[in-house]
Tab-separated table of C-alpha atoms in Angstrom:
chain	number	residue	atom	x	y	z
B	1	UNK	CA	-7.818	13.133	24.968
B	2	UNK	CA	-6.602	15.009	21.924
B	3	UNK	CA	-4.116	14.372	19.180
B	4	UNK	CA	-2.250	16.932	17.134
B	5	UNK	CA	-1.618	16.273	13.459
B	6	UNK	CA	2.033	16.575	12.504
B	7	UNK	CA	3.132	19.189	10.011
B	8	UNK	CA	5.094	18.278	6.927
B	9	UNK	CA	8.240	20.067	8.103
B	10	UNK	CA	8.194	18.125	11.365
B	11	UNK	CA	7.770	14.897	9.416
B	12	UNK	CA	10.785	15.760	7.280
B	13	UNK	CA	12.924	16.567	10.323
B	14	UNK	CA	11.921	13.401	12.141
B	15	UNK	CA	12.486	11.255	9.072
B	16	UNK	CA	15.882	12.908	8.522
B	17	UNK	CA	16.877	12.241	12.116
B	18	UNK	CA	15.678	8.658	11.788
B	19	UNK	CA	17.769	8.079	8.676
B	20	UNK	CA	20.760	9.745	10.368
B	21	UNK	CA	20.445	7.479	13.415
B	22	UNK	CA	20.093	4.397	11.246
B	23	UNK	CA	23.084	5.379	9.120
B	24	UNK	CA	25.177	6.090	12.227
B	25	UNK	CA	24.126	2.770	13.755
B	26	UNK	CA	25.099	0.885	10.605
B	27	UNK	CA	28.442	2.681	10.439
B	28	UNK	CA	29.054	1.973	14.145
B	29	UNK	CA	28.246	-1.702	13.650
B	30	UNK	CA	30.526	-1.860	10.616
B	31	UNK	CA	33.340	-0.129	12.499
B	32	UNK	CA	32.947	-2.431	15.498
B	33	UNK	CA	33.121	-5.465	13.227
B	34	UNK	CA	36.159	-3.948	11.506
B	35	UNK	CA	37.858	-3.262	14.842
B	36	UNK	CA	37.160	-6.807	16.008
B	37	UNK	CA	38.487	-8.245	12.744
B	38	UNK	CA	41.610	-6.062	12.764
B	39	UNK	CA	42.237	-6.850	16.432
B	40	UNK	CA	42.053	-10.590	15.780
B	41	UNK	CA	44.327	-10.297	12.746
B	42	UNK	CA	46.840	-8.088	14.594
B	43	UNK	CA	46.892	-10.282	17.696
B	44	UNK	CA	47.404	-13.420	15.647
B	45	UNK	CA	50.016	-11.688	13.518
B	46	UNK	CA	51.920	-10.458	16.564
B	47	UNK	CA	51.747	-13.879	18.188
B	48	UNK	CA	53.001	-15.560	15.015
B	49	UNK	CA	55.816	-13.043	14.577
B	50	UNK	CA	56.861	-13.397	18.222
B	51	UNK	CA	56.951	-17.183	18.000
B	52	UNK	CA	58.974	-17.055	14.771
B	53	UNK	CA	61.414	-14.624	16.376
B	54	UNK	CA	61.884	-16.833	19.459
B	55	UNK	CA	62.395	-20.028	17.449
B	56	UNK	CA	64.909	-18.266	15.202
B	57	UNK	CA	66.732	-16.926	18.270
B	58	UNK	CA	67.066	-20.432	19.732
B	59	UNK	CA	68.233	-22.129	16.530
B	60	UNK	CA	70.858	-19.428	15.780
B	61	UNK	CA	72.026	-18.760	19.335
B	62	UNK	CA	75.808	-18.806	19.889
B	63	UNK	CA	75.991	-17.044	23.226
B	64	UNK	CA	73.703	-15.009	25.496
B	65	UNK	CA	75.518	-11.750	24.808
B	66	UNK	CA	73.991	-11.099	21.377
B	67	UNK	CA	70.244	-11.813	21.514
B	68	UNK	CA	67.753	-10.423	18.936
B	69	UNK	CA	66.302	-7.002	19.770
B	70	UNK	CA	63.758	-7.111	22.578
B	71	UNK	CA	64.646	-10.645	23.706
B	72	UNK	CA	66.814	-12.424	26.277
B	73	UNK	CA	68.639	-15.701	25.871
B	74	UNK	CA	69.228	-18.323	28.545
B	75	UNK	CA	71.728	-21.122	27.855
B	76	UNK	CA	72.824	-24.042	29.999
B	77	UNK	CA	76.177	-25.828	29.754
B	78	UNK	CA	78.796	-27.671	31.752
B	79	UNK	CA	79.801	-24.470	33.512
B	80	UNK	CA	76.244	-23.592	34.518
B	81	UNK	CA	73.385	-21.417	33.228
B	82	UNK	CA	73.978	-17.970	31.786
B	83	UNK	CA	71.467	-15.336	30.642
B	84	UNK	CA	71.406	-12.045	28.763
B	85	UNK	CA	71.722	-8.886	30.830
B	86	UNK	CA	68.430	-7.415	32.040
B	87	UNK	CA	66.479	-10.656	32.291
B	88	UNK	CA	63.887	-10.211	35.086
B	89	UNK	CA	64.776	-12.243	38.168
B	90	UNK	CA	61.077	-13.084	38.719
B	91	UNK	CA	61.206	-15.399	35.704
B	92	UNK	CA	63.946	-17.612	37.153
B	93	UNK	CA	61.613	-20.260	38.701
B	94	UNK	CA	59.506	-20.615	35.501
B	95	UNK	CA	62.617	-20.787	33.319
B	96	UNK	CA	64.223	-23.453	35.493
B	97	UNK	CA	61.073	-25.565	35.445
B	98	UNK	CA	60.814	-25.282	31.659
B	99	UNK	CA	64.475	-26.241	31.165
B	100	UNK	CA	63.796	-29.493	32.956
B	101	UNK	CA	61.139	-30.305	30.327
B	102	UNK	CA	63.176	-29.212	27.278
B	103	UNK	CA	63.085	-31.374	24.158
B	104	UNK	CA	64.440	-31.037	20.652
B	105	UNK	CA	61.034	-29.730	19.612
B	106	UNK	CA	60.824	-26.061	20.580
B	107	UNK	CA	57.814	-25.286	22.791
B	108	UNK	CA	56.468	-21.752	23.280
B	109	UNK	CA	54.293	-20.648	26.212
B	110	UNK	CA	53.110	-17.378	27.744
B	111	UNK	CA	53.921	-16.464	31.339
B	112	UNK	CA	52.287	-13.643	33.303
B	113	UNK	CA	53.450	-12.095	36.573
B	114	UNK	CA	53.191	-8.781	38.382
B	115	UNK	CA	55.762	-7.182	36.081
B	116	UNK	CA	54.064	-8.050	32.801
B	117	UNK	CA	53.523	-10.755	30.207
B	118	UNK	CA	56.307	-12.746	28.576
B	119	UNK	CA	56.567	-15.249	25.746
B	120	UNK	CA	59.100	-18.034	26.440
B	121	UNK	CA	60.470	-20.572	23.954
B	122	UNK	CA	62.409	-23.629	25.202
B	123	UNK	CA	64.312	-26.264	23.205
B	124	UNK	CA	67.466	-28.395	23.039
B	125	UNK	CA	70.347	-27.251	20.845
B	126	UNK	CA	73.240	-29.718	20.709
B	127	UNK	CA	71.720	-31.499	23.713
B	128	UNK	CA	71.826	-28.322	25.791
B	129	UNK	CA	68.728	-26.374	26.930
B	130	UNK	CA	68.350	-22.997	25.256
B	131	UNK	CA	65.614	-20.511	26.062
B	132	UNK	CA	64.481	-17.250	24.439
B	133	UNK	CA	62.332	-14.759	26.336
B	134	UNK	CA	60.317	-11.903	24.751
B	135	UNK	CA	58.655	-9.085	26.695
B	136	UNK	CA	55.164	-8.557	25.208
B	137	UNK	CA	54.809	-5.019	26.570
B	138	UNK	CA	55.873	-3.494	23.256
B	139	UNK	CA	53.285	-5.547	21.364
B	140	UNK	CA	50.592	-4.484	23.822
B	141	UNK	CA	51.487	-0.823	23.375
B	142	UNK	CA	51.305	-1.146	19.596
B	143	UNK	CA	47.941	-2.859	19.907
B	144	UNK	CA	46.636	-0.097	22.216
B	145	UNK	CA	47.782	2.616	19.800
B	146	UNK	CA	46.044	0.807	16.947
B	147	UNK	CA	42.801	0.523	18.909
B	148	UNK	CA	42.921	4.211	19.867
B	149	UNK	CA	43.426	5.172	16.232
B	150	UNK	CA	40.516	3.009	15.153
B	151	UNK	CA	38.305	4.403	17.931
B	152	UNK	CA	39.056	7.936	16.747
B	153	UNK	CA	38.286	6.880	13.185
B	154	UNK	CA	34.991	5.390	14.403
B	155	UNK	CA	33.955	8.647	16.102
B	156	UNK	CA	34.766	10.652	12.982
B	157	UNK	CA	32.915	8.121	10.823
B	158	UNK	CA	29.849	8.359	13.076
B	159	UNK	CA	29.812	12.143	12.855
B	160	UNK	CA	30.161	11.997	9.087
B	161	UNK	CA	27.481	9.298	8.836
B	162	UNK	CA	25.097	11.391	10.930
B	163	UNK	CA	25.634	14.454	8.747
B	164	UNK	CA	25.257	12.496	5.537
B	165	UNK	CA	22.218	10.688	6.987
B	166	UNK	CA	20.446	13.972	7.694
B	167	UNK	CA	21.189	15.265	4.197
B	168	UNK	CA	20.175	12.017	2.520
B	169	UNK	CA	17.111	11.658	4.757
B	170	UNK	CA	15.830	15.120	3.930
B	171	UNK	CA	16.322	14.518	0.238
B	172	UNK	CA	14.699	11.086	0.440
B	173	UNK	CA	11.564	12.217	2.281
B	174	UNK	CA	11.123	15.452	0.352
B	175	UNK	CA	8.854	13.772	-2.246
B	176	UNK	CA	6.800	12.318	0.615
B	177	UNK	CA	6.445	15.739	2.223
B	178	UNK	CA	5.398	17.218	-1.105
B	179	UNK	CA	2.864	14.424	-1.581
B	180	UNK	CA	1.457	15.022	1.914
B	181	UNK	CA	1.218	18.728	1.215
B	182	UNK	CA	-0.619	18.099	-2.047
B	183	UNK	CA	-2.927	15.610	-0.327
B	184	UNK	CA	-3.743	18.054	2.462
B	185	UNK	CA	-4.304	20.807	-0.068
B	186	UNK	CA	-6.655	18.628	-2.118
B	187	UNK	CA	-8.671	17.561	0.932
B	188	UNK	CA	-8.840	21.133	2.216
B	189	UNK	CA	-9.882	22.537	-1.183
B	190	UNK	CA	-12.455	19.799	-1.769
B	191	UNK	CA	-13.862	20.189	1.732
B	192	UNK	CA	-14.073	23.961	1.376
B	193	UNK	CA	-15.846	23.688	-1.963
B	194	UNK	CA	-18.345	21.185	-0.532
B	195	UNK	CA	-19.276	23.228	2.527
B	196	UNK	CA	-21.320	25.853	0.649
B	197	UNK	CA	-23.530	23.457	-1.373
B	198	UNK	CA	-23.948	21.262	1.719
B	199	UNK	CA	-25.099	24.265	3.741
B	200	UNK	CA	-27.612	25.150	1.026
B	201	UNK	CA	-28.756	21.529	0.794
B	202	UNK	CA	-29.222	21.322	4.556
B	203	UNK	CA	-31.186	24.563	4.604
B	204	UNK	CA	-33.461	23.448	1.762
B	205	UNK	CA	-34.008	20.051	3.403
B	206	UNK	CA	-35.046	21.759	6.657
B	207	UNK	CA	-37.382	24.100	4.799
B	208	UNK	CA	-38.892	21.159	2.926
B	209	UNK	CA	-39.362	19.197	6.142
B	210	UNK	CA	-41.103	22.118	7.862
B	211	UNK	CA	-43.345	22.654	4.810
B	212	UNK	CA	-44.363	19.026	4.756
B	213	UNK	CA	-45.149	19.152	8.461
B	214	UNK	CA	-47.306	22.286	8.026
B	215	UNK	CA	-49.194	20.715	5.129
B	216	UNK	CA	-49.971	17.564	7.088
B	217	UNK	CA	-47.953	15.168	4.986
B	218	UNK	CA	-47.967	11.442	5.692
B	219	UNK	CA	-45.792	10.123	8.496
B	220	UNK	CA	-43.640	8.088	6.104
B	221	UNK	CA	-42.933	11.170	4.016
B	222	UNK	CA	-42.093	13.180	7.149
B	223	UNK	CA	-39.738	10.441	8.330
B	224	UNK	CA	-37.975	10.474	4.984
B	225	UNK	CA	-37.652	14.264	5.119
B	226	UNK	CA	-36.201	14.101	8.627
B	227	UNK	CA	-33.811	11.435	7.403
B	228	UNK	CA	-32.629	13.739	4.607
B	229	UNK	CA	-32.052	16.527	7.144
B	230	UNK	CA	-30.080	14.174	9.371
B	231	UNK	CA	-28.026	12.832	6.459
B	232	UNK	CA	-27.081	16.336	5.291
B	233	UNK	CA	-26.054	17.235	8.853
B	234	UNK	CA	-23.867	14.130	9.091
B	235	UNK	CA	-22.369	14.858	5.683
B	236	UNK	CA	-21.465	18.337	6.891
B	237	UNK	CA	-19.811	16.760	9.945
B	238	UNK	CA	-17.786	14.527	7.620
B	239	UNK	CA	-16.586	17.555	5.653
B	240	UNK	CA	-15.646	19.354	8.876
B	241	UNK	CA	-13.776	16.251	10.018
B	242	UNK	CA	-11.841	16.146	6.744
B	243	UNK	CA	-10.963	19.826	7.009
B	244	UNK	CA	-9.730	19.331	10.583
B	245	UNK	CA	-7.599	16.359	9.509
B	246	UNK	CA	-6.117	18.386	6.635
B	247	UNK	CA	-5.036	21.233	8.929
B	248	UNK	CA	-1.506	20.466	10.267
B	249	UNK	CA	-1.866	23.154	12.938
B	250	UNK	CA	-5.153	21.905	14.286
B	251	UNK	CA	-5.952	19.430	17.022
B	252	UNK	CA	-8.612	16.746	17.034
B	253	UNK	CA	-10.776	16.854	20.163
B	254	UNK	CA	-12.138	13.483	21.168
B	255	UNK	CA	-15.383	13.030	23.060
B	256	UNK	CA	-17.455	10.121	24.363
B	257	UNK	CA	-19.008	8.106	21.543
B	258	UNK	CA	-21.933	5.763	22.212
B	259	UNK	CA	-21.409	2.889	19.779
B	260	UNK	CA	-24.924	1.583	20.405
B	261	UNK	CA	-26.330	4.921	19.285
B	262	UNK	CA	-23.986	4.867	16.288
B	263	UNK	CA	-25.265	1.391	15.360
B	264	UNK	CA	-28.868	2.559	15.636
B	265	UNK	CA	-28.258	5.653	13.499
B	266	UNK	CA	-26.320	3.750	10.838
B	267	UNK	CA	-28.986	1.027	10.673
B	268	UNK	CA	-31.628	3.698	10.130
B	269	UNK	CA	-29.540	5.574	7.540
B	270	UNK	CA	-28.630	2.410	5.613
B	271	UNK	CA	-32.135	0.986	5.748
B	272	UNK	CA	-33.091	2.267	2.296
B	273	UNK	CA	-29.914	0.827	0.763
B	274	UNK	CA	-30.555	-2.546	2.406
B	275	UNK	CA	-34.191	-2.581	1.303
B	276	UNK	CA	-33.221	-1.780	-2.277
B	277	UNK	CA	-30.665	-4.608	-2.221
B	278	UNK	CA	-33.220	-7.047	-0.759
B	279	UNK	CA	-31.170	-7.513	2.416
B	280	UNK	CA	-32.478	-7.592	5.985
B	281	UNK	CA	-30.550	-5.185	8.237
B	282	UNK	CA	-30.827	-5.228	12.021
B	283	UNK	CA	-28.780	-4.165	15.008
B	284	UNK	CA	-28.406	-5.336	18.609
B	285	UNK	CA	-26.554	-4.024	21.645
B	286	UNK	CA	-25.889	-5.472	25.063
B	287	UNK	CA	-27.266	-3.744	28.110
B	288	UNK	CA	-24.882	-1.347	29.830
B	289	UNK	CA	-22.517	1.346	28.631
B	290	UNK	CA	-20.838	0.934	25.262
B	291	UNK	CA	-18.974	4.221	25.065
B	292	UNK	CA	-15.538	4.878	23.635
B	293	UNK	CA	-13.469	8.035	23.360
B	294	UNK	CA	-13.159	9.296	19.812
B	295	UNK	CA	-14.763	11.272	17.018
B	296	UNK	CA	-18.488	10.554	16.507
B	297	UNK	CA	-18.392	11.473	12.825
B	298	UNK	CA	-15.294	9.315	12.211
B	299	UNK	CA	-16.788	6.284	14.006
B	300	UNK	CA	-20.055	6.780	12.122
B	301	UNK	CA	-18.186	6.901	8.797
B	302	UNK	CA	-16.286	3.732	9.620
B	303	UNK	CA	-19.459	1.922	10.684
B	304	UNK	CA	-21.322	3.079	7.593
B	305	UNK	CA	-18.442	1.847	5.430
B	306	UNK	CA	-18.580	-1.596	7.070
B	307	UNK	CA	-22.368	-1.825	6.722
B	308	UNK	CA	-22.272	-0.585	3.134
B	309	UNK	CA	-19.613	-3.190	2.306
B	310	UNK	CA	-21.646	-5.956	3.990
B	311	UNK	CA	-24.852	-5.051	2.135
B	312	UNK	CA	-23.113	-5.003	-1.225
B	313	UNK	CA	-21.569	-8.442	-0.608
B	314	UNK	CA	-24.788	-10.068	0.606
B	315	UNK	CA	-27.116	-11.749	-1.920
B	316	UNK	CA	-30.811	-10.963	-1.959
B	317	UNK	CA	-32.813	-12.287	0.968
B	318	UNK	CA	-29.609	-12.332	3.051
B	319	UNK	CA	-28.907	-10.778	6.452
B	320	UNK	CA	-26.592	-8.056	7.759
B	321	UNK	CA	-26.227	-7.629	11.516
B	322	UNK	CA	-24.639	-4.903	13.656
B	323	UNK	CA	-23.774	-6.123	17.155
B	324	UNK	CA	-22.345	-3.904	19.907
B	325	UNK	CA	-20.793	-5.385	23.035
B	326	UNK	CA	-18.122	-4.614	25.632
B	327	UNK	CA	-15.308	-7.023	26.475
B	328	UNK	CA	-12.300	-6.510	28.807
B	329	UNK	CA	-11.936	-2.760	28.473
B	330	UNK	CA	-12.892	-2.670	24.790
B	331	UNK	CA	-16.052	-1.776	22.921
B	332	UNK	CA	-16.643	-3.974	19.880
B	333	UNK	CA	-18.930	-3.080	17.000
B	334	UNK	CA	-19.252	-6.164	14.790
B	335	UNK	CA	-20.788	-6.136	11.309
B	336	UNK	CA	-21.677	-9.582	9.942
B	337	UNK	CA	-23.173	-10.666	6.637
B	338	UNK	CA	-24.302	-13.869	4.925
B	339	UNK	CA	-22.308	-13.299	1.760
B	340	UNK	CA	-19.574	-15.448	0.198
B	341	UNK	CA	-17.057	-14.531	2.915
B	342	UNK	CA	-13.372	-13.641	2.678
B	343	UNK	CA	-10.538	-16.147	2.491
B	344	UNK	CA	-7.551	-15.882	4.860
B	345	UNK	CA	-5.265	-15.036	1.939
B	346	UNK	CA	-7.339	-11.905	1.194
B	347	UNK	CA	-7.661	-10.703	4.808
B	348	UNK	CA	-4.936	-8.055	4.486
B	349	UNK	CA	-5.482	-7.297	0.814
B	350	UNK	CA	-9.058	-6.099	1.320
B	351	UNK	CA	-7.816	-3.384	3.694
B	352	UNK	CA	-5.832	-1.722	0.925
B	353	UNK	CA	-7.238	1.234	-0.900
B	354	UNK	CA	-8.757	0.645	-4.335
B	355	UNK	CA	-9.114	-3.088	-3.767
B	356	UNK	CA	-12.719	-3.885	-4.704
B	357	UNK	CA	-12.323	-7.529	-5.648
B	358	UNK	CA	-14.939	-10.159	-5.071
B	359	UNK	CA	-18.696	-10.074	-5.582
B	360	UNK	CA	-20.136	-6.575	-5.548
B	361	UNK	CA	-23.625	-5.498	-6.461
B	362	UNK	CA	-25.346	-2.238	-7.215
B	363	UNK	CA	-23.265	0.931	-7.424
B	364	UNK	CA	-19.744	1.251	-8.708
B	365	UNK	CA	-17.194	0.740	-5.930
B	366	UNK	CA	-13.639	1.912	-5.479
B	367	UNK	CA	-12.422	-0.306	-2.652
B	368	UNK	CA	-12.041	2.480	-0.072
B	369	UNK	CA	-14.580	1.561	2.620
B	370	UNK	CA	-12.611	-1.045	4.562
B	371	UNK	CA	-9.403	0.988	4.233
B	372	UNK	CA	-11.232	4.014	5.666
B	373	UNK	CA	-12.570	1.985	8.598
B	374	UNK	CA	-9.087	0.572	9.202
B	375	UNK	CA	-7.546	4.069	9.264
B	376	UNK	CA	-10.224	5.379	11.632
B	377	UNK	CA	-9.667	2.476	14.030
B	378	UNK	CA	-5.901	3.035	14.064
B	379	UNK	CA	-6.285	6.778	14.561
B	380	UNK	CA	-8.527	6.216	17.593
B	381	UNK	CA	-6.176	3.689	19.186
B	382	UNK	CA	-8.184	0.622	18.182
B	383	UNK	CA	-8.149	-1.919	15.395
B	384	UNK	CA	-10.248	-3.385	12.615
B	385	UNK	CA	-10.103	-7.159	12.459
B	386	UNK	CA	-11.629	-9.923	10.383
B	387	UNK	CA	-12.845	-12.713	12.653
B	388	UNK	CA	-13.548	-16.317	11.616
B	389	UNK	CA	-17.142	-16.895	10.610
B	390	UNK	CA	-18.926	-20.031	9.391
B	391	UNK	CA	-21.138	-18.004	7.047
B	392	UNK	CA	-20.186	-14.785	5.301
B	393	UNK	CA	-17.731	-12.320	6.784
B	394	UNK	CA	-17.557	-10.558	10.144
B	395	UNK	CA	-15.561	-7.387	10.689
B	396	UNK	CA	-15.053	-6.030	14.200
B	397	UNK	CA	-14.335	-2.373	14.879
B	398	UNK	CA	-12.576	-2.499	18.265
B	399	UNK	CA	-12.071	0.707	20.278
B	400	UNK	CA	-10.798	1.301	23.833
B	401	UNK	CA	-13.786	1.529	26.183
B	402	UNK	CA	-14.460	4.753	28.032
B	403	UNK	CA	-13.848	4.303	31.789
B	404	UNK	CA	-16.968	4.285	33.906
B	405	UNK	CA	-15.824	7.434	35.697
B	406	UNK	CA	-15.799	9.418	32.451
B	407	UNK	CA	-13.214	10.590	29.973
B	408	UNK	CA	-9.626	11.182	30.982
B	409	UNK	CA	-7.275	13.790	29.664
B	410	UNK	CA	-4.263	12.137	28.088
């Protein structure tokens, strides 16, 4: 499994496209709401105007030969029922039924048939039934033209919103891209400057260790010398890891990481710190595989940060434990202490950079350890979580377990 860091230019393009899509979506939503609102207003306005026209036609009707434009009149009298020329014959049954229910109060209804939709008003004028009929086809055509015009306006607005979104997005994320570039440059420059003195330090530590071995030094002194050699090698791995992360063209190759071995190494490396702080440090691991796919140096840094944080928050004569176990496809490395603990309200705050609140002992701290472990967990597809604990605090570094059949290429 490998992941490729994303270059700043790609970040800018993706952010610009994201802003463009969001702007277009907002404009589309606004236009849809506008279309719905205009449609409701137009439909109600047309219905109100049609009803007013029909009522006016009935109250002012003298004969069926001079109806208002777009309407037909139907009048009944002693000599029978007459209607305006052009009235559809299909409406005769509905009109006759409505005339039988005519009252002095004018009633308006809508009738639909195969030929179209009609609005019919019926009332009594001088005790005689009078009806006015309006064909709604013209209103429907006007409504369709309005909707087409608004749809065209929506398409043009979306195109304009997309263009403006890209321009605004690029301008908005440009400071972020510049900040990322400066951050990468700083990490790369710092890492490059550290490599030479670290190489010299590692060489001198190896020479010192070999000299002590030749001169028959005590076992404790030889162990300390070997520890210095191992620490300088791990520090060089950290610098290489930082340089790889700062290179936008590079790729991070993941490999199997034995978390039990990591726990053992970190316990040995942090032993001197724990002894100086008067804290007992021990580690345990369940039987069986406890391997995850990731970066050994990154997992070691995260574990060391958790252990270092636990030691500094534990009072003298307290305990710090590293427990490794596997549960349901995950490998969990838990670091527990017997310090004052962390309240639920501070659970998220302590993961921020430069948050070093609470009891700390010994060296000066900058509040970066937990944030570093959190970033490493996220980068490797896992998580860092604070679990409830009766005494002290317990942080769990959770990583996806390596399948028993070995690593997979993803």
